[in-house]
Coordinates of C-alpha atoms in Angstrom, one line a residue:
M28 CA 130.3 32.0 108.6
D29 CA 127.3 33.8 109.9
R30 CA 127.0 34.1 113.7
P31 CA 123.8 36.0 114.3
L32 CA 123.7 38.0 117.6
K33 CA 120.7 37.6 119.8
T34 CA 120.3 41.0 121.4
I35 CA 121.6 44.3 120.0
W36 CA 121.2 47.6 121.8
A37 CA 122.3 51.1 120.9
V38 CA 124.1 53.6 123.1
I39 CA 123.2 57.2 122.2
L40 CA 125.7 59.6 123.5
A41 CA 124.2 63.0 124.5
A42 CA 126.4 63.9 127.4
G43 CA 128.7 66.5 125.8
A44 CA 129.0 70.1 126.8
G45 CA 129.1 71.3 123.2
T46 CA 131.4 74.3 124.1
R47 CA 132.4 74.9 120.4
L48 CA 128.8 75.5 119.4
A49 CA 127.4 77.0 122.6
G50 CA 127.5 80.7 121.4
A51 CA 125.9 80.0 118.0
A52 CA 123.3 77.8 119.6
G53 CA 122.2 80.3 122.2
G54 CA 123.8 78.4 125.1
V55 CA 121.8 75.2 124.3
A56 CA 123.8 72.0 124.3
K57 CA 123.8 70.6 120.7
Q58 CA 122.1 67.3 121.7
Y59 CA 119.1 69.3 122.9
L60 CA 118.8 71.5 119.8
E61 CA 115.4 71.2 118.2
H62 CA 115.0 69.9 114.6
R63 CA 111.5 69.4 113.2
G64 CA 110.0 69.6 116.7
A65 CA 112.3 67.1 118.5
P66 CA 115.8 67.3 120.0
L67 CA 118.7 65.8 118.0
F68 CA 119.0 62.7 120.3
W69 CA 115.4 61.7 119.7
H70 CA 115.9 61.8 115.9
S71 CA 118.6 59.2 116.3
A72 CA 116.3 57.1 118.6
R73 CA 113.6 57.2 115.9
T74 CA 116.0 55.9 113.3
F75 CA 117.3 53.1 115.4
S76 CA 113.6 52.0 116.1
R77 CA 113.1 51.5 112.4
V78 CA 115.8 48.9 112.1
A79 CA 114.9 45.3 112.7
G80 CA 117.3 43.8 115.2
V81 CA 117.7 46.8 117.5
R82 CA 116.1 45.8 120.8
G83 CA 116.8 48.8 123.1
L84 CA 118.4 52.1 123.6
V85 CA 120.6 53.6 126.4
F86 CA 120.6 57.4 126.5
V87 CA 123.7 58.9 128.1
F88 CA 123.2 62.5 129.4
P89 CA 125.2 64.9 131.5
Q90 CA 125.2 63.9 135.2
G91 CA 123.2 67.0 136.2
D92 CA 120.5 66.4 133.5
V93 CA 119.8 62.8 134.2
A94 CA 116.7 63.1 136.4
A95 CA 115.1 65.7 134.1
M96 CA 116.0 63.9 130.9
E97 CA 114.7 60.5 132.2
K98 CA 111.3 62.2 132.6
R99 CA 111.6 63.8 129.2
V100 CA 112.5 60.5 127.5
S101 CA 109.6 58.8 129.3
Q102 CA 107.3 61.5 127.9
F103 CA 108.6 61.0 124.4
F104 CA 107.9 57.2 124.7
R105 CA 104.4 57.8 126.0
S106 CA 103.5 60.1 123.0
E107 CA 105.6 58.2 120.4
N108 CA 106.2 54.7 121.5
L109 CA 109.2 53.4 119.5
G110 CA 108.6 49.8 120.5
L111 CA 112.1 49.5 122.2
D112 CA 113.3 49.0 125.7
W113 CA 115.3 51.9 127.0
A114 CA 117.4 53.2 129.9
V115 CA 119.0 56.5 130.9
C116 CA 122.4 56.9 132.5
A117 CA 124.9 59.6 133.4
G118 CA 127.9 60.4 131.2
G119 CA 131.5 61.0 132.3
A120 CA 134.2 63.6 131.9
R121 CA 135.3 62.3 128.5
R122 CA 133.5 60.7 125.6
Q123 CA 135.1 57.3 126.4
D124 CA 133.9 57.6 130.0
S125 CA 130.3 58.2 128.8
V126 CA 130.5 55.1 126.5
A127 CA 131.8 53.0 129.5
H128 CA 128.8 54.2 131.6
G129 CA 126.5 53.3 128.7
L130 CA 128.0 49.8 128.4
A131 CA 127.4 49.3 132.1
A132 CA 123.7 50.2 131.6
L133 CA 123.2 47.5 129.0
P134 CA 121.0 44.6 130.1
P135 CA 122.5 41.1 130.7
G136 CA 122.7 39.1 127.6
C137 CA 123.2 42.0 125.2
D138 CA 125.8 40.6 122.8
G139 CA 125.9 43.5 120.3
V140 CA 126.1 47.3 120.7
L141 CA 126.0 50.3 118.5
V142 CA 127.6 53.5 119.8
H143 CA 126.3 56.7 118.3
D144 CA 126.8 60.4 118.7
S145 CA 123.5 62.2 119.1
A146 CA 125.1 65.1 117.2
R147 CA 124.7 63.0 114.0
P148 CA 120.9 63.3 113.6
F149 CA 120.9 62.4 109.9
V150 CA 122.1 58.8 110.1
S151 CA 120.0 56.5 108.0
A152 CA 118.4 53.2 108.8
R153 CA 120.4 51.8 105.9
T154 CA 123.7 52.5 107.5
I155 CA 122.5 50.9 110.8
T156 CA 121.3 47.9 108.9
L157 CA 124.6 47.4 107.2
L158 CA 126.4 47.6 110.5
I159 CA 124.1 45.0 112.1
D160 CA 124.5 42.7 109.0
A161 CA 128.3 42.9 109.4
L162 CA 128.0 41.8 113.1
H163 CA 125.8 38.9 112.1
R164 CA 128.4 37.9 109.5
G165 CA 130.9 37.5 112.3
E166 CA 132.6 40.9 112.4
R167 CA 133.3 42.1 116.0
A168 CA 134.0 45.8 115.3
V169 CA 132.6 47.7 112.3
V170 CA 132.6 51.4 111.4
P171 CA 130.9 53.4 108.6
A172 CA 133.5 55.5 106.7
I173 CA 133.7 57.6 103.6
Q174 CA 136.6 58.4 101.3
V175 CA 138.4 61.7 102.0
P176 CA 138.1 63.9 98.9
D177 CA 140.8 66.5 99.9
T178 CA 144.6 66.2 99.9
I179 CA 145.6 65.8 103.5
K180 CA 149.0 67.0 104.8
R181 CA 150.6 66.4 108.2
A182 CA 151.9 69.6 109.7
A183 CA 154.3 70.5 112.5
T184 CA 155.5 73.8 114.1
D185 CA 159.2 74.5 114.2
E186 CA 161.2 76.3 116.9
S187 CA 160.3 79.7 115.5
G188 CA 156.6 78.9 115.8
T189 CA 156.0 78.6 112.1
E190 CA 153.8 75.8 110.9
G191 CA 154.9 73.8 107.9
V192 CA 154.1 70.6 106.0
V193 CA 155.9 67.5 107.1
Q194 CA 154.2 64.9 104.9
T195 CA 151.5 64.6 102.3
L196 CA 149.4 61.5 103.1
D197 CA 148.0 59.2 100.5
R198 CA 144.3 60.0 100.5
A199 CA 143.5 56.7 98.7
E200 CA 144.2 55.1 102.1
L201 CA 142.4 57.6 104.2
R202 CA 138.8 57.4 105.4
A203 CA 136.6 59.7 107.5
V204 CA 134.9 57.6 110.1
Q205 CA 131.4 58.2 111.3
T206 CA 129.0 56.8 114.0
P207 CA 127.2 54.6 114.8
Q208 CA 130.1 52.1 115.4
A209 CA 129.1 48.5 116.0
F210 CA 130.8 46.0 118.3
A211 CA 130.4 42.7 119.9
T212 CA 129.7 43.8 123.4
G213 CA 132.3 41.7 125.1
L214 CA 135.0 42.9 122.8
L215 CA 134.2 46.6 123.4
R216 CA 134.0 46.1 127.2
E217 CA 137.4 44.4 127.1
A218 CA 138.8 47.3 125.0
H219 CA 137.5 49.8 127.6
A220 CA 139.0 47.9 130.5
L221 CA 142.4 47.9 128.7
A222 CA 142.1 51.6 128.0
S223 CA 141.3 52.3 131.6
A224 CA 144.2 50.2 132.9
D225 CA 146.7 51.7 130.5
G226 CA 145.4 55.3 130.6
W227 CA 144.5 55.6 126.9
D228 CA 142.7 58.8 125.7
V229 CA 140.9 58.2 122.4
T230 CA 138.4 60.0 120.2
D231 CA 136.3 57.0 119.3
D232 CA 135.7 53.4 120.3
A233 CA 137.2 51.9 117.1
S234 CA 140.5 53.5 118.2
M235 CA 140.4 51.4 121.4
V236 CA 139.9 48.2 119.4
E237 CA 142.7 49.1 117.1
R238 CA 145.1 49.6 120.0
M239 CA 143.8 46.3 121.5
A240 CA 144.6 44.6 118.2
A241 CA 148.1 46.0 118.3
H242 CA 148.6 44.6 121.8
A243 CA 147.5 41.1 120.6
P244 CA 148.5 40.8 116.9
G245 CA 147.7 37.1 116.8
A246 CA 144.2 37.5 118.2
G247 CA 142.5 38.2 114.9
I248 CA 141.0 41.5 116.1
R249 CA 140.2 44.0 113.4
V250 CA 138.0 46.9 112.7
A251 CA 135.9 46.3 109.5
I252 CA 134.5 49.1 107.3
I253 CA 131.1 49.5 105.7
P254 CA 130.2 52.4 103.3
G255 CA 129.3 55.6 105.2
E256 CA 127.0 58.4 103.9
P257 CA 128.1 62.0 103.2
G258 CA 124.8 63.2 104.7
N259 CA 125.6 61.6 108.1
I260 CA 127.3 64.8 109.3
K261 CA 128.1 65.8 112.8
I262 CA 126.7 69.0 114.1
T263 CA 129.9 70.6 115.5
T264 CA 130.3 74.2 114.2
A265 CA 128.0 77.2 113.7
E266 CA 128.2 76.5 110.0
D267 CA 126.7 73.0 110.6
L268 CA 123.6 74.6 112.2
K269 CA 122.5 75.6 108.8
R270 CA 121.9 72.0 108.0
L271 CA 119.2 72.0 110.7
A272 CA 117.4 74.9 109.0
E273 CA 118.3 74.1 105.4
A274 CA 115.5 75.1 103.1
R275 CA 114.2 72.2 100.9
A276 CA 111.1 71.8 98.9
T277 CA 108.6 69.6 100.7
I278 CA 105.7 68.1 98.7
P279 CA 102.7 66.2 100.0
C280 CA 102.2 62.6 98.8
V281 CA 99.7 59.8 99.3
G282 CA 100.1 56.0 99.0
W283 CA 97.3 53.5 98.6
G284 CA 97.5 49.8 99.3
Y285 CA 95.2 46.8 99.0
D286 CA 95.6 43.2 99.9
V287 CA 93.6 40.0 100.1
H288 CA 94.1 36.6 101.7
R289 CA 92.0 33.5 101.6
F290 CA 90.9 31.7 104.8
G291 CA 92.5 28.3 105.3
T292 CA 92.0 25.2 107.2
E293 CA 93.7 23.6 110.2
G294 CA 97.4 23.7 109.8
D295 CA 97.5 27.0 107.8
R296 CA 98.8 30.2 109.3
P297 CA 97.1 31.8 112.4
L298 CA 95.4 35.1 111.8
V299 CA 97.6 38.2 112.5
L300 CA 96.4 41.7 111.8
G301 CA 98.7 44.7 112.0
G302 CA 101.3 42.5 113.8
V303 CA 98.7 41.6 116.5
P304 CA 97.6 37.9 116.8
V305 CA 93.8 37.4 116.8
P306 CA 93.0 34.4 118.9
G307 CA 90.1 32.2 117.7
G308 CA 90.2 33.7 114.2
P309 CA 90.3 31.7 111.0
T310 CA 93.6 30.6 109.6
I311 CA 95.2 32.2 106.5
V312 CA 96.7 30.7 103.4
A313 CA 99.9 32.7 102.8
H314 CA 103.6 32.4 101.9
S315 CA 104.6 34.9 104.6
D316 CA 102.8 35.3 107.9
G317 CA 99.7 36.4 106.0
D318 CA 99.2 39.7 107.7
V319 CA 96.8 41.3 105.2
L320 CA 96.8 44.7 106.9
L321 CA 100.5 45.1 107.0
H322 CA 100.8 44.0 103.4
A323 CA 98.3 46.7 102.4
L324 CA 100.2 49.2 104.6
A325 CA 103.5 48.2 103.0
D326 CA 102.1 48.8 99.5
A327 CA 100.7 52.2 100.6
V328 CA 104.1 53.2 101.9
L329 CA 105.7 52.1 98.7
G330 CA 103.2 54.3 96.8
T331 CA 104.5 57.4 98.5
F332 CA 107.7 57.3 96.6
G333 CA 106.9 55.1 93.6
G334 CA 108.5 52.0 95.0
G335 CA 106.5 49.4 93.3
D336 CA 104.7 46.7 95.4
I337 CA 105.5 44.4 98.2
G338 CA 105.6 41.4 95.8
T339 CA 108.4 43.0 93.8
H340 CA 110.6 43.3 96.9
F341 CA 109.6 40.2 98.7
P342 CA 108.2 37.7 96.2
D343 CA 106.2 34.7 97.3
T344 CA 108.4 32.5 95.1
D345 CA 111.4 33.2 97.3
A346 CA 111.8 30.6 100.1
R347 CA 113.6 33.2 102.3
F348 CA 110.3 34.9 102.9
A349 CA 108.3 31.8 103.9
G350 CA 106.6 32.6 107.1
A351 CA 108.3 36.0 107.2
D352 CA 107.2 38.5 109.9
S353 CA 105.4 41.2 107.9
G354 CA 106.5 43.8 110.5
V355 CA 110.1 43.1 109.5
L356 CA 109.2 43.5 105.8
L357 CA 107.4 46.7 106.6
R358 CA 110.5 48.1 108.4
E359 CA 112.6 47.4 105.3
I360 CA 110.2 49.3 103.2
L361 CA 110.1 52.2 105.7
A362 CA 113.9 52.3 105.4
M363 CA 113.5 52.6 101.6
A364 CA 111.0 55.4 102.1
E365 CA 113.3 57.3 104.5
A366 CA 116.2 57.0 102.0
T367 CA 114.1 58.9 99.4
G368 CA 113.2 61.7 101.8
V369 CA 109.7 60.5 102.7
R370 CA 108.3 61.4 106.2
L371 CA 105.1 59.7 107.1
V372 CA 102.3 61.8 108.6
Q373 CA 99.1 59.8 108.8
A374 CA 97.8 56.3 108.1
D375 CA 94.1 55.3 107.6
L376 CA 93.6 51.5 107.7
T377 CA 90.4 49.5 107.0
I378 CA 89.9 45.8 107.5
I379 CA 87.1 44.2 105.5
T380 CA 85.9 40.8 106.8
Q381 CA 82.8 39.0 107.9
I382 CA 84.7 37.2 110.6
P383 CA 86.1 37.6 113.3
K384 CA 84.9 40.7 115.1
I385 CA 87.7 43.3 114.8
A386 CA 86.5 45.9 117.3
P387 CA 88.0 44.1 120.4
H388 CA 91.4 44.2 118.7
A389 CA 91.3 47.5 116.9
G390 CA 93.1 49.5 119.7
A391 CA 96.0 47.1 119.9
I392 CA 96.3 47.0 116.2
A393 CA 96.5 50.8 116.0
V394 CA 99.1 51.0 118.8
N395 CA 101.3 48.4 117.1
A396 CA 100.9 49.9 113.6
A397 CA 101.8 53.3 115.0
R398 CA 104.9 51.8 116.7
L399 CA 106.0 50.3 113.4
L400 CA 105.5 53.5 111.5
G401 CA 107.1 55.7 114.1
L402 CA 104.0 57.8 114.5
P403 CA 101.9 58.9 117.5
V404 CA 98.9 56.6 117.9
D405 CA 96.5 59.4 117.2
R406 CA 97.8 59.6 113.6
V407 CA 96.9 56.0 112.9
N408 CA 93.3 55.1 112.4
V409 CA 92.1 51.5 112.3
K410 CA 88.5 50.6 111.4
A411 CA 86.7 47.5 110.1
T412 CA 83.6 46.7 108.1
T413 CA 81.7 43.8 106.6
E414 CA 80.3 43.6 103.1
E415 CA 76.8 42.6 104.3
S416 CA 77.3 39.0 103.5
L417 CA 78.2 39.8 99.8
G418 CA 81.1 38.6 97.9
F419 CA 83.9 36.2 99.1
T420 CA 84.3 38.1 102.3
G421 CA 80.6 37.9 103.0
R422 CA 80.8 34.2 102.4
K423 CA 83.5 34.0 105.0
Q424 CA 86.1 32.8 102.4
G425 CA 88.7 35.4 103.1
I426 CA 89.7 38.8 104.3
K427 CA 91.0 42.0 102.7
A428 CA 92.5 45.3 103.8
V429 CA 92.9 48.8 102.4
A430 CA 95.5 51.3 103.6
V431 CA 96.0 55.0 102.8
V432 CA 99.2 56.8 103.9
S433 CA 99.8 60.5 103.9
A434 CA 103.4 61.7 103.8
L435 CA 105.7 64.6 103.1
R436 CA 108.6 64.2 100.8
E437 CA 111.6 66.4 100.7
V438 CA 113.1 67.0 97.2

């Protein structure tokens, strides 16, 4: 039975000392390492912002860095507004202490939480979406995991100091677990309280829930698994640093989108452009919310990787998409683009209509479109024009929009 959660936040752990990597990284803690012009923790923040359902982020930094990092995160949000609430808090001596501090910083009413290591900057929106879907289905603890390809042996050292094999484990039963890990907030808080009371020392939060389940075998507590991704690696060793500088071919690509909607009568859908309601505008005849600009933008994004058109993915014959928020549909398409290696660079959007006047709303539309795309607002251009009373738009019968998106695709 589905039990949708109301409010889901992510805790991004960036409080580690990174001692194993310090020498190779020039003394820089790995969460602060730069990749494509941004520190690793911000790459994770961007990915979370592209997943519908994530409402906010808690960044956990070392105690001595909190003041400086709060200013830095604020600067990031000013230049690249992710459209999420956020908070910063100090970490603790151990990873589990940092998670506990992050849980304490969550807002009241947050009933779902994703805990993520910032040293995994390549996590995809798809993985996060699968985790959230599992929570909505009623799971209370979910982890992404991949099968272990190697034969794993348990070893021990004898009295002479020689290490030897004690047991060969069945790799068909083994999984390598990744982050983010998703939990019902109340369950994870209960697990942390039990860990603190009993003095547990664990390497991940799922381990706490596993121990909690062992303490209460009849409580129906379990840790579910969704498919992880081999590319969701953790930057831990000097060898891993090569992934940050890995040479890949990057090609420019362009997508073009066009959409039209007819004006309606009283009782049809209110006018929304780029996710921004336009008070006093004409109504729209549409199956979804009728956002002509976001529909054109979605088609343009699909064009950057040959993804077809919005009607293919979200047909107007499907009752599930009746009245659908076009911003949510666009985020789904952006996740598809990300999975193919597409990185958006610029968007140029044109609204073509006789009514209403678009100029008073253009700034708000640009800001919201930039938020949805994960771009700085100066890379999203919004303009409007009439057709000099010609055609159906000139006769005030409808509205249309054109979108052009520039992107880079890694192949």
